[in-house]
Coordinates of C-alpha atoms and ligand atoms in Angstrom, one line a residue:
M27 CA 74.5 178.2 240.7
F28 CA 74.9 178.7 244.5
Q29 CA 77.5 180.1 246.7
N30 CA 79.0 176.8 248.7
D31 CA 78.1 177.7 251.9
L32 CA 74.4 178.1 250.8
L33 CA 73.5 175.3 253.2
Q34 CA 76.0 175.8 256.3
G35 CA 74.5 175.0 259.6
K36 CA 71.7 172.8 258.4
T37 CA 71.8 169.3 259.3
I38 CA 69.0 167.4 256.6
F39 CA 67.3 164.3 257.5
I40 CA 66.9 162.7 254.4
T41 CA 64.3 159.6 253.9
G42 CA 65.3 156.9 251.5
G43 CA 68.2 159.0 251.0
G44 CA 71.2 156.0 250.2
T45 CA 69.5 155.8 246.5
G46 CA 68.5 157.0 243.7
L47 CA 67.0 160.8 243.8
G48 CA 67.6 161.0 248.0
R49 CA 71.7 160.4 247.6
S50 CA 71.7 162.7 244.7
M51 CA 70.2 165.4 246.5
G52 CA 72.3 164.9 249.7
E53 CA 75.5 164.3 247.6
R54 CA 74.2 168.0 246.3
F55 CA 73.3 169.4 250.1
L56 CA 76.6 168.3 251.4
E57 CA 78.5 170.3 248.8
L58 CA 76.6 173.5 249.6
G59 CA 77.7 172.7 253.5
A60 CA 74.7 170.8 254.9
K61 CA 75.4 168.1 257.6
L62 CA 73.2 164.7 256.4
V63 CA 71.3 162.3 258.0
I64 CA 70.4 159.7 255.7
A65 CA 67.7 157.0 256.9
S66 CA 65.9 154.1 255.4
R67 CA 65.6 149.9 256.2
K68 CA 68.8 148.7 254.4
I69 CA 71.2 149.8 256.9
D70 CA 74.5 147.9 254.4
T71 CA 73.4 150.5 251.3
L72 CA 73.1 153.2 253.6
E73 CA 77.0 152.5 255.0
K74 CA 78.1 152.2 251.7
S75 CA 76.4 155.4 250.2
A76 CA 77.6 157.5 252.8
A77 CA 81.1 156.4 252.7
E78 CA 81.0 157.3 249.0
M79 CA 79.5 160.6 249.6
V80 CA 82.2 161.8 252.5
E81 CA 84.8 160.3 250.4
A82 CA 83.1 162.7 247.1
T83 CA 82.3 165.7 249.2
G84 CA 84.3 166.0 252.5
G85 CA 81.1 166.2 254.2
E86 CA 79.7 164.2 257.2
V87 CA 76.9 162.0 256.9
L88 CA 75.2 159.9 259.8
P89 CA 73.2 156.8 258.3
I90 CA 70.4 155.5 260.9
A91 CA 68.2 152.6 259.9
L92 CA 64.6 153.1 259.6
D93 CA 61.7 151.6 258.7
V94 CA 59.3 155.1 258.1
R95 CA 56.2 152.9 259.1
D96 CA 57.0 152.5 262.4
Y97 CA 56.1 155.6 264.3
K98 CA 58.5 154.8 267.5
A99 CA 61.4 154.1 265.1
V100 CA 60.4 157.6 263.7
E101 CA 61.1 158.9 267.1
G102 CA 64.5 157.0 268.1
A103 CA 66.1 157.9 264.9
L104 CA 65.0 161.9 265.2
E105 CA 66.6 161.3 268.9
K106 CA 69.8 159.5 267.3
T107 CA 70.1 162.7 265.1
L108 CA 69.9 165.2 268.1
Q109 CA 72.4 163.4 270.0
H110 CA 75.0 163.5 266.7
F111 CA 74.4 166.6 265.5
G112 CA 72.6 168.8 268.0
S113 CA 69.8 170.0 266.3
V114 CA 68.1 169.2 262.8
E115 CA 66.7 171.9 260.4
I116 CA 65.5 170.4 257.5
L117 CA 63.4 167.3 256.6
L118 CA 62.9 165.9 253.4
N119 CA 60.3 163.2 252.9
N120 CA 61.7 161.4 250.0
A121 CA 61.3 157.3 250.8
A122 CA 58.5 155.6 248.6
G123 CA 57.4 152.3 247.1
N124 CA 55.7 151.8 244.1
F125 CA 55.3 149.3 241.2
V126 CA 52.9 149.1 238.4
S127 CA 49.9 147.2 238.4
P128 CA 46.2 146.4 237.0
T129 CA 44.5 148.1 240.6
E130 CA 42.2 144.9 240.2
A131 CA 45.4 142.9 240.1
L132 CA 46.2 144.0 243.7
S133 CA 45.7 142.5 247.0
H134 CA 45.2 144.7 249.9
K135 CA 48.1 144.0 251.4
A136 CA 50.0 145.2 247.9
F137 CA 47.7 148.4 248.7
D138 CA 48.7 148.8 252.2
V139 CA 52.3 148.2 251.8
I140 CA 52.8 151.3 249.0
T141 CA 50.3 153.6 250.8
D142 CA 51.7 152.8 254.4
I143 CA 55.5 153.6 253.1
V144 CA 54.4 156.8 251.5
L145 CA 51.5 158.3 253.2
K146 CA 52.3 157.2 256.5
G147 CA 56.1 157.2 256.4
S148 CA 55.7 161.0 255.4
Y149 CA 52.8 162.1 258.2
N150 CA 55.3 159.8 260.7
T151 CA 58.0 161.8 260.3
T152 CA 56.2 165.0 259.5
L153 CA 54.3 164.8 262.9
A154 CA 57.2 163.5 265.0
F155 CA 59.8 165.9 263.5
G156 CA 57.3 169.0 264.0
K157 CA 56.0 168.1 268.1
H158 CA 60.1 168.3 268.4
W159 CA 60.3 171.7 266.2
I160 CA 57.3 173.6 268.2
N161 CA 58.6 172.2 271.5
S162 CA 61.9 173.5 271.0
R163 CA 60.7 176.6 269.2
Q164 CA 62.8 176.1 266.4
S165 CA 62.1 177.4 263.1
A166 CA 62.5 174.5 260.4
R167 CA 61.6 173.2 257.0
V168 CA 60.1 170.4 255.5
L169 CA 60.4 169.4 251.6
N170 CA 58.1 166.8 250.3
I171 CA 58.9 164.6 246.9
V172 CA 55.8 163.7 245.6
T173 CA 54.9 163.1 241.8
T174 CA 53.1 165.0 239.2
Y175 CA 50.3 162.3 239.3
A176 CA 49.3 163.3 242.7
T177 CA 47.4 166.2 240.9
T178 CA 46.4 164.3 237.8
G179 CA 45.8 160.9 239.5
S180 CA 47.2 158.0 237.1
G181 CA 46.1 154.6 236.4
Y182 CA 48.1 151.3 236.8
V183 CA 49.9 153.1 240.1
V184 CA 46.7 153.7 241.9
P185 CA 48.0 152.7 245.9
S186 CA 50.8 155.3 245.1
S187 CA 48.6 157.9 243.5
I188 CA 46.3 158.5 246.2
A189 CA 49.2 158.1 248.7
K190 CA 51.1 161.1 247.2
A191 CA 47.8 163.3 246.4
G192 CA 47.8 162.7 250.6
V193 CA 51.3 163.8 251.1
Q194 CA 50.6 167.1 248.5
T195 CA 47.6 168.1 250.8
L196 CA 50.0 167.2 253.9
T197 CA 52.0 169.9 252.4
R198 CA 49.6 172.7 251.8
S199 CA 47.6 172.0 255.2
L200 CA 50.4 172.3 257.4
A201 CA 52.4 174.9 255.0
V202 CA 49.3 177.0 256.8
E203 CA 48.7 175.3 260.0
W204 CA 52.8 175.6 261.3
A205 CA 53.7 179.3 259.8
R206 CA 53.3 180.5 262.8
Y207 CA 55.6 178.4 264.4
G208 CA 58.1 179.0 261.7
I209 CA 57.5 175.4 260.1
T210 CA 57.2 176.1 256.1
M211 CA 56.2 173.1 254.1
N212 CA 57.0 172.3 250.2
A213 CA 56.9 169.8 247.5
I214 CA 58.2 168.9 244.3
A215 CA 56.5 167.0 241.4
P216 CA 59.5 165.2 239.6
G217 CA 58.6 163.8 236.4
P218 CA 60.9 160.7 234.8
F219 CA 64.4 160.8 236.5
P220 CA 65.9 157.7 235.6
T221 CA 66.6 155.7 239.4
D222 CA 67.0 152.1 239.4
G223 CA 64.4 151.5 242.2
A224 CA 62.0 153.1 239.7
W225 CA 62.8 152.1 236.6
D226 CA 62.9 148.6 237.6
R227 CA 59.5 148.7 238.9
L228 CA 57.6 151.0 236.8
L229 CA 59.1 150.9 233.3
P230 CA 58.3 147.8 230.9
P231 CA 60.9 146.7 228.8
G232 CA 60.9 148.4 225.5
L233 CA 58.8 151.3 226.5
E234 CA 61.5 153.7 227.4
A235 CA 61.1 155.5 224.1
K236 CA 57.4 156.1 224.8
F237 CA 58.4 157.3 227.8
V238 CA 60.7 159.9 226.6
D239 CA 58.1 160.6 223.5
R240 CA 55.5 162.2 225.7
I241 CA 58.0 164.7 227.4
P242 CA 58.0 168.2 225.3
L243 CA 61.5 168.9 225.8
K244 CA 62.1 165.1 224.6
R245 CA 64.3 164.0 227.6
V246 CA 64.4 163.0 230.8
G247 CA 65.4 164.7 233.9
E248 CA 69.1 165.0 234.8
H249 CA 69.2 164.6 238.9
I250 CA 71.4 167.8 238.9
E251 CA 68.2 169.5 237.9
L252 CA 66.2 168.2 240.9
A253 CA 68.9 168.3 242.9
N254 CA 69.4 172.1 242.7
L255 CA 65.6 173.0 243.0
A256 CA 65.5 170.7 246.5
S257 CA 68.5 172.7 247.3
F258 CA 67.0 176.3 246.7
L259 CA 63.6 174.9 247.9
V260 CA 65.4 173.9 251.4
S261 CA 67.6 177.2 251.4
D262 CA 67.4 180.2 253.5
Q263 CA 66.6 181.7 250.2
S264 CA 63.3 180.4 249.2
Q265 CA 61.9 181.1 252.6
Y266 CA 58.8 183.0 251.1
I267 CA 58.3 180.2 249.3
N268 CA 55.6 177.7 251.6
G269 CA 52.6 175.7 250.9
E270 CA 54.0 175.2 247.1
V271 CA 53.9 172.0 244.8
I272 CA 56.9 173.0 242.1
T273 CA 56.6 170.7 239.2
I274 CA 59.9 169.8 237.5
D275 CA 59.1 167.5 234.4
G276 CA 60.0 169.0 231.0
G277 CA 56.6 170.2 230.7
E278 CA 55.3 166.3 230.6
W279 CA 52.0 166.7 232.3
L280 CA 50.8 169.7 230.7
K281 CA 51.3 167.7 227.3
G282 CA 49.2 165.5 228.1
A283 CA 46.6 167.8 229.6
G284 CA 46.2 170.5 226.5
E285 CA 43.2 169.4 224.3
F286 CA 45.5 170.0 221.3
N287 CA 48.8 169.5 222.0
F288 CA 48.5 166.3 219.9
L289 CA 48.7 168.0 216.9
D290 CA 51.9 167.7 217.2
V291 CA 52.3 165.2 214.7
L292 CA 51.1 167.2 212.3
S293 CA 53.7 167.9 209.1
P294 CA 54.4 171.2 207.8
A295 CA 52.4 169.8 204.5
E296 CA 49.2 168.9 206.6
W297 CA 49.2 172.3 208.5
K298 CA 49.0 173.8 205.0
A299 CA 45.9 171.9 204.5
M300 CA 44.4 172.6 207.8
E301 CA 44.9 176.5 206.9
L302 CA 43.4 175.9 203.7
Q303 CA 40.7 173.7 205.1
V304 CA 40.1 176.7 207.7
R305 CA 40.1 179.3 204.9
E306 CA 37.5 177.3 203.1
A307 CA 35.4 177.6 206.3
N308 CA 35.8 180.7 207.0
K309 CA 34.3 181.9 203.6
K310 CA 30.8 179.7 204.2
Ligands
HXC7 C1 51.0 142.7 242.2 C2 52.5 142.9 244.2 C3 53.6 143.1 243.3 C4 52.9 143.5 241.8 C5 53.9 143.0 245.1 N1 52.8 142.9 245.5 N2 54.6 143.2 243.9 N3 51.6 142.6 243.8 N4 51.7 143.1 241.2 N5 54.2 143.4 241.1 C6 52.5 142.5 246.4 C7 52.5 141.5 247.3 O1 52.5 139.9 246.5 C8 52.1 141.7 248.9 O2 51.0 141.3 249.1 C9 52.3 143.0 248.9 O3 52.6 143.3 247.5 C10 53.6 143.3 249.8 O4 54.6 142.8 249.5 P1 55.6 142.7 250.4 O5 56.5 141.4 250.7 O6 55.3 143.3 251.8 O7 56.6 143.8 249.8 P2 57.5 143.4 248.4 O8 56.4 142.7 247.3 O9 58.6 142.6 248.7 O10 58.2 144.9 248.4 C11 57.2 145.9 247.7 C12 57.8 147.1 248.2 C13 59.5 147.4 247.3 C14 58.5 147.1 249.6 C15 57.1 148.2 247.7 O11 59.2 147.4 245.9 C16 60.0 148.3 247.7 O12 61.1 148.0 248.7 N6 60.1 149.6 247.2 C17 61.1 150.5 247.5 C18 61.8 151.4 246.3 C19 60.7 151.9 245.4 O13 59.6 151.3 245.2 N7 61.0 152.7 244.5 C20 60.4 153.5 243.3 C21 59.7 154.5 243.8 S1 59.6 155.7 242.5 P3 50.4 139.4 249.1 O14 48.9 139.4 249.5 O15 50.7 138.8 248.2 O16 51.2 139.3 250.3 C22 58.4 155.8 242.7 C23 57.4 157.3 241.6 C24 57.7 157.5 240.4 O17 57.1 156.3 243.9 C25 57.5 158.2 239.3 C26 57.9 158.0 237.8 C27 57.3 158.9 237.0
NAP8 P1 64.3 154.8 245.3 O1 66.0 155.1 244.8 O2 63.8 153.4 244.7 O3 64.4 155.3 246.0 C1 63.3 154.9 247.4 C2 64.0 154.6 248.8 O4 62.8 155.2 249.7 C3 65.0 154.2 248.8 O5 66.3 154.6 249.3 C4 64.5 152.8 250.0 O6 65.6 152.5 251.2 C5 63.6 153.8 251.0 N1 62.4 153.2 251.5 C6 61.1 152.3 251.0 N2 60.9 151.9 251.7 C7 60.9 152.6 252.6 C8 60.6 152.4 254.5 N3 59.5 151.8 254.6 N4 61.5 152.8 255.1 C9 62.5 154.1 255.0 N5 62.9 154.0 253.7 C10 62.2 153.2 252.9 O7 63.7 155.7 244.1 P2 63.5 157.1 243.4 O8 63.1 156.9 241.9 O9 65.2 157.5 243.9 O10 62.5 157.8 244.0 C11 62.6 159.1 245.4 C12 61.3 159.3 245.8 O11 61.5 160.4 244.3 C13 60.0 158.9 245.8 O12 59.4 159.4 246.9 C14 59.4 158.6 244.3 O13 58.4 158.6 244.8 C15 60.0 160.1 243.9 N6 59.7 160.1 242.5 C16 60.4 159.3 241.9 C17 60.6 159.7 240.0 C18 61.4 159.5 239.2 O14 61.2 159.2 238.1 N7 62.6 158.5 239.8 C19 59.5 160.4 239.6 C20 58.8 161.5 240.7 C21 58.9 160.8 241.9 P3 65.4 151.2 251.6 O15 65.2 150.1 250.5 O16 67.2 150.9 252.3 O17 64.5 151.3 252.6

């Protein structure tokens, strides 16, 4: 789909890049010639993933232990990146925390832990990297991973929902404000893509089929589909796309939104009966 050197000359900093979708996107970026920093809390996981990613692609990966909630630590991670690679061109805000729960069962700490990782974590990295890029007069690109319920809202994931909505607004706000510095910013809103991190915390046992049934394409997403979209959005080929939130969910959220989409349960015979009912009504 892409030229193998699409991301040559780019260093990409991925928060949460050692697991799940962050890792899949990172591996694709490496195949396309990028250099990578993967940063999250668990250095053992990062080091193991980095070694496997290097083995699989022959690329270069720097793992850095980082809690994105800590602004000073973010500045430190940026400094390490610059010392190692000389420059960084792209920031991918992918780290997140989430679990399903009735909202009234949450403590204020449970709210804090999710919103701190998702919203504070994203503005911490964006602010530190943005200041660096503006001071060094370097153009750059940011990609934020949100969710479709950042727009629609969703019960049972309320802290994640409000935090992702904040990240979406951050995307649209800074895409305009920082364009003058050559810093552009977009977001991807994925529907369900199986990862251990998400499935263990969000999918009650036995409900996977229900999850899939809601999706018009009748399947979950494949990591490579998201990784290719992300590759395009961090590449120079999409420079004029700025401030967009691109949904990749097989049509899931629109199905929930469209008034009559539930009629897909009707059989051909029921459709025939409905047609007769309408034609009779037209005669009145
Ligand atoms: C109610 C809960 C809870 C639960 C934790 N808490 N789990 N409350 N129901 N199921 C409460 C705790 O009791 C505590 O409050 C507070 O949350 C914070 O707890 P901590 O000890 O700080 O954290 P911990 O519970 O160990 O871990 C929470 C976490 C962890 C840090 C968020 O799950 C994590 O590391 N997540 C990272 C990976 C992840 O979540 N990936 C999924 C991303 S998927 P008290 O008051 O008791 O101290 C995604 C979108 C998917 O984002 C969309 C799919 C379509
Ligand atoms: P995941 O594997 O659990 O990824 C979350 C990552 O965030 C982990 O690597 C974790 O690493 C890191 N992280 C958590 N807290 C952190 C902190 N305080 N500081 C730094 N890093 C931290 O889950 P995933 O499914 O791949 O999710 C990746 C992204 O996609 C998230 O933004 C999620 O909201 C989004 N998303 C996923 C889906 C889906 O269906 N999977 C759908 C929509 C959106 P450590 O534990 O090492 O810190």
